[in-house]
Short mmCIF file of C-alpha atoms in Angstrom, two decimals:
data_model
loop_
_atom_site.label_atom_id
_atom_site.label_comp_id
_atom_site.label_asym_id
_atom_site.label_seq_id
_atom_site.Cartn_x
_atom_site.Cartn_y
_atom_site.Cartn_z
CA UNK A 1 0.00 0.00 0.00
CA UNK A 2 1.21 3.49 -0.82
CA UNK A 3 -0.32 6.88 -0.20
CA UNK A 4 0.21 10.19 1.59
CA UNK A 5 1.21 8.33 4.78
CA UNK A 6 3.40 5.71 3.14
CA UNK A 7 5.44 3.92 5.84
CA UNK A 8 4.30 6.31 8.58
CA UNK A 9 3.84 4.48 11.90
CA UNK A 10 0.60 5.45 13.59
CA UNK A 11 -1.03 4.69 16.93
CA UNK A 12 -4.80 5.12 17.04
CA UNK A 13 -6.33 4.68 20.48
CA UNK A 14 -9.91 3.52 20.84
CA UNK A 15 -9.61 2.13 17.31
CA UNK A 16 -11.81 -0.95 17.64
CA UNK A 17 -15.05 0.79 16.75
CA UNK A 18 -16.56 4.01 15.45
CA UNK A 19 -14.32 6.90 14.54
CA UNK A 20 -11.11 5.19 15.66
CA UNK A 21 -11.80 2.21 13.43
CA UNK A 22 -12.37 4.48 10.43
CA UNK A 23 -9.16 6.39 11.18
CA UNK A 24 -7.13 3.18 11.36
CA UNK A 25 -8.55 1.82 8.10
CA UNK A 26 -8.02 5.15 6.31
CA UNK A 27 -4.43 5.48 7.53
CA UNK A 28 -3.69 1.94 6.35
CA UNK A 29 -5.24 2.67 2.96
CA UNK A 30 -2.75 5.54 2.63
CA UNK A 31 0.24 3.31 3.39
CA UNK A 32 0.63 3.73 7.17
CA UNK A 33 1.55 0.96 9.61
CA UNK A 34 -0.89 0.80 12.50
CA UNK A 35 -1.02 0.05 16.18
CA UNK A 36 -4.73 -0.50 16.74
CA UNK A 37 -5.28 0.16 20.44
CA UNK A 38 -8.57 -0.68 22.14
CA UNK A 39 -9.41 -2.37 25.43
CA UNK A 40 -12.94 -3.03 24.23
CA UNK A 41 -14.92 -1.44 27.05
CA UNK A 42 -18.57 -0.52 27.14
CA UNK A 43 -19.58 3.05 26.35
CA UNK A 44 -19.30 3.85 30.04
CA UNK A 45 -15.84 2.27 30.35
CA UNK A 46 -16.70 -1.10 31.91
CA UNK A 47 -15.21 -4.49 30.97
CA UNK A 48 -12.70 -5.47 28.31
CA UNK A 49 -12.88 -7.23 24.95
CA UNK A 50 -9.87 -7.79 22.68
CA UNK A 51 -11.91 -8.74 19.63
CA UNK A 52 -12.81 -5.26 18.23
CA UNK A 53 -9.14 -4.24 17.88
CA UNK A 54 -8.18 -7.61 16.42
CA UNK A 55 -10.99 -7.42 13.86
CA UNK A 56 -9.69 -4.06 12.63
CA UNK A 57 -6.17 -5.50 12.36
CA UNK A 58 -7.51 -8.41 10.31
CA UNK A 59 -9.32 -5.99 7.98
CA UNK A 60 -6.13 -4.01 7.43
CA UNK A 61 -4.05 -7.12 6.81
CA UNK A 62 -6.66 -8.56 4.44
CA UNK A 63 -6.33 -5.39 2.36
CA UNK A 64 -2.53 -5.78 2.23
CA UNK A 65 -1.63 -3.43 5.07
CA UNK A 66 0.43 -3.83 8.23
CA UNK A 67 -1.08 -3.58 11.70
CA UNK A 68 -0.90 -4.98 15.21
CA UNK A 69 -3.48 -4.95 17.98
CA UNK A 70 -2.85 -3.59 21.47
CA UNK A 71 -5.11 -3.84 24.50
CA UNK A 72 -3.35 -1.63 27.02
CA UNK A 73 -5.16 1.06 29.02
CA UNK A 74 -4.32 4.54 27.70
CA UNK A 75 -4.74 6.08 31.16
CA UNK A 76 -2.33 3.68 32.87
CA UNK A 77 1.18 5.14 32.80
CA UNK A 78 2.96 1.83 32.25
CA UNK A 79 0.26 0.61 29.87
CA UNK A 80 0.61 3.76 27.77
CA UNK A 81 4.34 3.13 27.64
CA UNK A 82 3.67 -0.36 26.30
CA UNK A 83 1.48 1.08 23.53
CA UNK A 84 4.35 3.26 22.30
CA UNK A 85 6.88 0.45 22.81
CA UNK A 86 4.70 -1.89 20.72
CA UNK A 87 4.91 0.50 17.76
CA UNK A 88 8.68 0.78 18.04
CA UNK A 89 9.17 -2.96 18.46
CA UNK A 90 6.91 -3.87 15.54
CA UNK A 91 7.81 -1.11 13.09
CA UNK A 92 11.05 0.49 14.30
CA UNK A 93 9.70 3.91 15.23
CA UNK A 94 6.57 6.02 15.76
CA UNK A 95 5.39 9.02 13.75
CA UNK A 96 1.78 9.78 14.72
CA UNK A 97 -0.40 9.47 17.81
CA UNK A 98 -4.16 9.81 17.38
CA UNK A 99 -5.71 10.12 20.84
CA UNK A 100 -9.24 8.94 20.21
CA UNK A 101 -10.14 6.69 23.15
CA UNK A 102 -12.86 7.98 25.44
CA UNK A 103 -15.92 7.19 27.52
CA UNK A 104 -19.03 9.12 28.43
CA UNK A 105 -21.12 9.17 31.62
CA UNK A 106 -24.07 11.40 30.76
CA UNK A 107 -25.67 12.99 33.81
CA UNK A 108 -27.24 16.32 34.70
CA UNK A 109 -24.85 18.23 36.94
CA UNK A 110 -27.18 18.10 39.95
CA UNK A 111 -27.05 14.29 39.78
CA UNK A 112 -23.38 13.86 38.84
CA UNK A 113 -21.24 11.66 41.06
CA UNK A 114 -17.58 11.91 41.97
CA UNK A 115 -16.91 8.42 40.57
CA UNK A 116 -18.35 9.37 37.17
CA UNK A 117 -16.41 12.62 37.16
CA UNK A 118 -13.11 10.93 38.00
CA UNK A 119 -13.65 8.10 35.49
CA UNK A 120 -14.30 10.57 32.68
CA UNK A 121 -11.30 12.73 33.52
CA UNK A 122 -9.08 9.67 33.81
CA UNK A 123 -9.76 8.29 30.35
CA UNK A 124 -9.86 11.58 28.46
CA UNK A 125 -7.32 13.83 30.17
CA UNK A 126 -4.97 11.30 31.76
CA UNK A 127 -5.27 9.08 28.68
CA UNK A 128 -4.25 11.90 26.35
CA UNK A 129 -1.36 12.76 28.66
CA UNK A 130 0.07 9.29 29.22
CA UNK A 131 0.25 8.03 25.64
CA UNK A 132 1.51 11.32 24.24
CA UNK A 133 4.06 11.84 26.99
CA UNK A 134 5.70 8.49 26.18
CA UNK A 135 5.58 9.31 22.46
CA UNK A 136 7.26 12.66 23.05
CA UNK A 137 10.09 10.94 24.93
CA UNK A 138 10.66 8.77 21.85
CA UNK A 139 10.61 11.73 19.48
CA UNK A 140 12.92 13.87 21.61
CA UNK A 141 15.43 11.03 21.86
CA UNK A 142 15.45 10.69 18.08
CA UNK A 143 15.88 14.43 17.64
CA UNK A 144 18.74 14.55 20.14
CA UNK A 145 20.41 11.71 18.25
CA UNK A 146 20.52 13.93 15.17
CA UNK A 147 17.49 12.59 13.34
CA UNK A 148 15.01 14.92 11.66
CA UNK A 149 11.68 14.29 13.38
CA UNK A 150 8.36 14.90 11.60
CA UNK A 151 5.86 13.79 14.23
CA UNK A 152 2.17 14.41 14.83
CA UNK A 153 -0.11 14.58 17.86
CA UNK A 154 -3.79 14.48 16.94
CA UNK A 155 -6.05 14.97 19.95
CA UNK A 156 -9.82 14.64 20.25
CA UNK A 157 -11.87 17.44 21.72
CA UNK A 158 -15.58 17.87 20.97
CA UNK A 159 -18.27 20.42 20.31
CA UNK A 160 -19.19 19.67 23.92
CA UNK A 161 -15.75 20.88 24.97
CA UNK A 162 -15.92 23.98 22.82
CA UNK A 163 -19.43 25.15 23.72
CA UNK A 164 -20.74 22.83 26.43
CA UNK A 165 -23.45 20.16 26.31
CA UNK A 166 -26.43 19.60 28.57
CA UNK A 167 -26.04 16.49 30.78
CA UNK A 168 -22.35 16.24 29.90
CA UNK A 169 -20.58 18.41 32.45
CA UNK A 170 -17.69 15.98 33.00
CA UNK A 171 -17.30 15.11 29.31
CA UNK A 172 -17.46 18.78 28.28
CA UNK A 173 -14.90 19.76 30.90
CA UNK A 174 -12.50 17.02 29.84
CA UNK A 175 -12.85 17.88 26.16
CA UNK A 176 -12.33 21.59 26.83
CA UNK A 177 -9.16 20.69 28.70
CA UNK A 178 -7.93 18.70 25.72
CA UNK A 179 -8.36 21.71 23.42
CA UNK A 180 -6.23 23.80 25.80
CA UNK A 181 -3.67 21.00 26.11
CA UNK A 182 -3.31 20.98 22.33
CA UNK A 183 -2.42 24.68 22.27
CA UNK A 184 0.30 24.18 24.87
CA UNK A 185 1.72 21.11 23.12
CA UNK A 186 1.91 22.98 19.83
CA UNK A 187 3.70 25.91 21.46
CA UNK A 188 6.20 23.77 23.37
CA UNK A 189 6.96 20.87 21.03
CA UNK A 190 7.51 22.51 17.67
CA UNK A 191 11.24 22.78 18.40
CA UNK A 192 11.40 18.97 18.33
CA UNK A 193 9.63 18.61 14.98
CA UNK A 194 6.28 17.76 16.56
CA UNK A 195 2.95 19.33 15.62
CA UNK A 196 -0.22 19.13 17.73
CA UNK A 197 -3.77 19.62 16.50
CA UNK A 198 -7.20 18.63 17.79
CA UNK A 199 -10.41 17.35 16.25
CA UNK A 200 -13.99 18.14 17.19
CA UNK A 201 -15.75 15.50 15.09
CA UNK A 202 -19.49 15.12 14.63
CA UNK A 203 -20.37 11.62 13.45
CA UNK A 204 -22.45 8.55 14.27
CA UNK A 205 -20.79 6.64 17.12
CA UNK A 206 -21.91 4.78 20.22
CA UNK A 207 -21.61 8.05 22.14
CA UNK A 208 -23.56 10.28 19.78
CA UNK A 209 -26.28 7.75 18.89
CA UNK A 210 -27.25 7.76 22.55
CA UNK A 211 -27.05 11.52 23.16
CA UNK A 212 -28.32 12.82 19.80
CA UNK A 213 -30.47 10.04 18.36
CA UNK A 214 -32.44 12.14 15.86
CA UNK A 215 -29.40 13.97 14.49
CA UNK A 216 -27.44 10.73 14.11
CA UNK A 217 -30.14 8.68 12.40
CA UNK A 218 -28.93 6.69 9.40
CA UNK A 219 -29.59 8.29 6.01
CA UNK A 220 -31.27 5.99 3.51
CA UNK A 221 -30.46 7.99 0.37
CA UNK A 222 -27.74 10.39 -0.72
CA UNK A 223 -24.74 11.54 1.29
CA UNK A 224 -24.73 10.12 4.81
CA UNK A 225 -23.53 13.23 6.64
CA UNK A 226 -23.00 11.46 9.96
CA UNK A 227 -21.04 8.43 8.73
CA UNK A 228 -17.81 8.27 10.78
CA UNK A 229 -15.72 7.57 7.67
CA UNK A 230 -16.33 11.18 6.59
CA UNK A 231 -13.99 12.41 9.32
CA UNK A 232 -11.06 10.16 8.46
CA UNK A 233 -9.62 12.01 5.45
CA UNK A 234 -8.75 15.13 7.47
CA UNK A 235 -7.26 13.00 10.26
CA UNK A 236 -5.06 11.12 7.80
CA UNK A 237 -3.93 14.36 6.18
CA UNK A 238 -3.03 15.79 9.59
CA UNK A 239 -0.89 12.70 10.17
CA UNK A 240 0.89 13.06 6.84
CA UNK A 241 4.13 14.92 6.01
CA UNK A 242 2.05 17.43 4.02
CA UNK A 243 0.59 18.91 7.23
CA UNK A 244 3.97 19.90 8.68
CA UNK A 245 3.16 23.63 8.80
CA UNK A 246 -0.17 23.21 10.61
CA UNK A 247 -0.12 23.17 14.41
CA UNK A 248 -2.11 24.46 17.38
CA UNK A 249 -5.41 24.25 15.51
CA UNK A 250 -8.79 22.78 16.37
CA UNK A 251 -10.70 21.28 13.44
CA UNK A 252 -14.47 20.93 13.69
CA UNK A 253 -15.51 18.24 11.22
CA UNK A 254 -18.91 17.01 10.08
CA UNK A 255 -19.85 15.27 6.85
CA UNK A 256 -18.10 17.18 4.06
CA UNK A 257 -17.49 20.27 6.21
CA UNK A 258 -14.07 21.30 7.55
CA UNK A 259 -14.02 24.23 9.97
CA UNK A 260 -10.97 25.63 11.75
CA UNK A 261 -12.07 27.06 15.09
CA UNK A 262 -11.29 30.70 15.80
CA UNK A 263 -10.43 30.05 19.44
CA UNK A 264 -10.43 32.52 22.32
CA UNK A 265 -9.81 35.95 20.85
CA UNK A 266 -9.83 39.31 22.62
CA UNK A 267 -13.27 40.83 22.23
CA UNK A 268 -14.74 44.25 22.98
CA UNK A 269 -12.75 46.11 25.64
CA UNK A 270 -13.15 49.17 27.83
CA UNK A 271 -10.07 50.53 29.61
CA UNK A 272 -10.67 53.64 31.69
CA UNK A 273 -7.07 53.83 32.85
CA UNK A 274 -8.18 53.92 36.47
CA UNK A 275 -9.81 51.70 39.09
CA UNK A 276 -13.51 50.87 38.75
CA UNK A 277 -16.07 51.00 41.52
CA UNK A 278 -18.48 48.03 41.78
CA UNK A 279 -21.47 50.23 40.88
CA UNK A 280 -19.79 51.33 37.63
CA UNK A 281 -18.93 47.85 36.38
CA UNK A 282 -22.49 46.86 35.45
CA UNK A 283 -22.96 49.59 32.83
CA UNK A 284 -19.52 48.90 31.38
CA UNK A 285 -20.21 45.19 31.05
CA UNK A 286 -23.61 45.78 29.46
CA UNK A 287 -21.98 48.11 26.91
CA UNK A 288 -19.37 45.48 26.11
CA UNK A 289 -21.97 42.73 25.72
CA UNK A 290 -23.95 44.89 23.30
CA UNK A 291 -20.92 44.88 21.01
CA UNK A 292 -20.29 41.12 21.23
CA UNK A 293 -21.58 38.42 18.96
CA UNK A 294 -23.82 36.08 20.98
CA UNK A 295 -22.04 32.86 21.97
CA UNK A 296 -22.99 29.57 20.38
CA UNK A 297 -25.74 27.81 22.30
CA UNK A 298 -24.83 24.96 24.61
CA UNK A 299 -25.67 21.64 22.93
CA UNK A 300 -29.10 20.41 23.99
CA UNK A 301 -30.24 23.79 25.31
#
């Protein structure tokens, strides 16, 4: 297989189903060698099942590609190290990490539990940290040895993280944190030949079918806007050498639409050059808000 990622070595976490599966298959179709990581949990993060990852590996191999399965936990420090080590042992190096693994524990904030909060943060935030931190050690060592590194971090945020989502306080918080993490990684790691970007994909997955059933319904005719394979092309391009100049960006993707988020920008400002009194602040804030574009609505509101 040859393509825009010919001989690139790619880890995709949570690659047994949904978006991760489509990413892995699309990378392989463009010539990449894959580590298909998935522990095979339920949507809420319970249990394990090695078969989804292995099935994706078999699909890739049947099409003439190269792939191995891995069942380590992305949020376990040593397990994350084994994911990166598996890529190096099987293929000699690592070029791309796609942090896709995640869980969801939908709950209105007034009913949210500490266990659900911690579980969500662990998989999303700690999982993104652990795998990428081990990958960065590998890339820095190669760069220090005199090699030219052309590496990619591709993180997964969400519309929930960018604008909030009813009944998803923990998930939204974790995904917002991942968007901020991406900005810091891009700023810090460019000197080593590493780019970092994030995705906010909208597609039919186990998560979205449950939360947004009507929006995610299967289309009988024409272009299936919510098919997860629609997202894969941009992900593969971001993992390719052609994307070397693109870093610190958040891509919102749905169907055939590619949007680059504008991020937090300075808005309307009043500076009186002196200290405010509490009574004066209200009028100033109302004036500022009258000049601002209304924020995007929270999902589900």
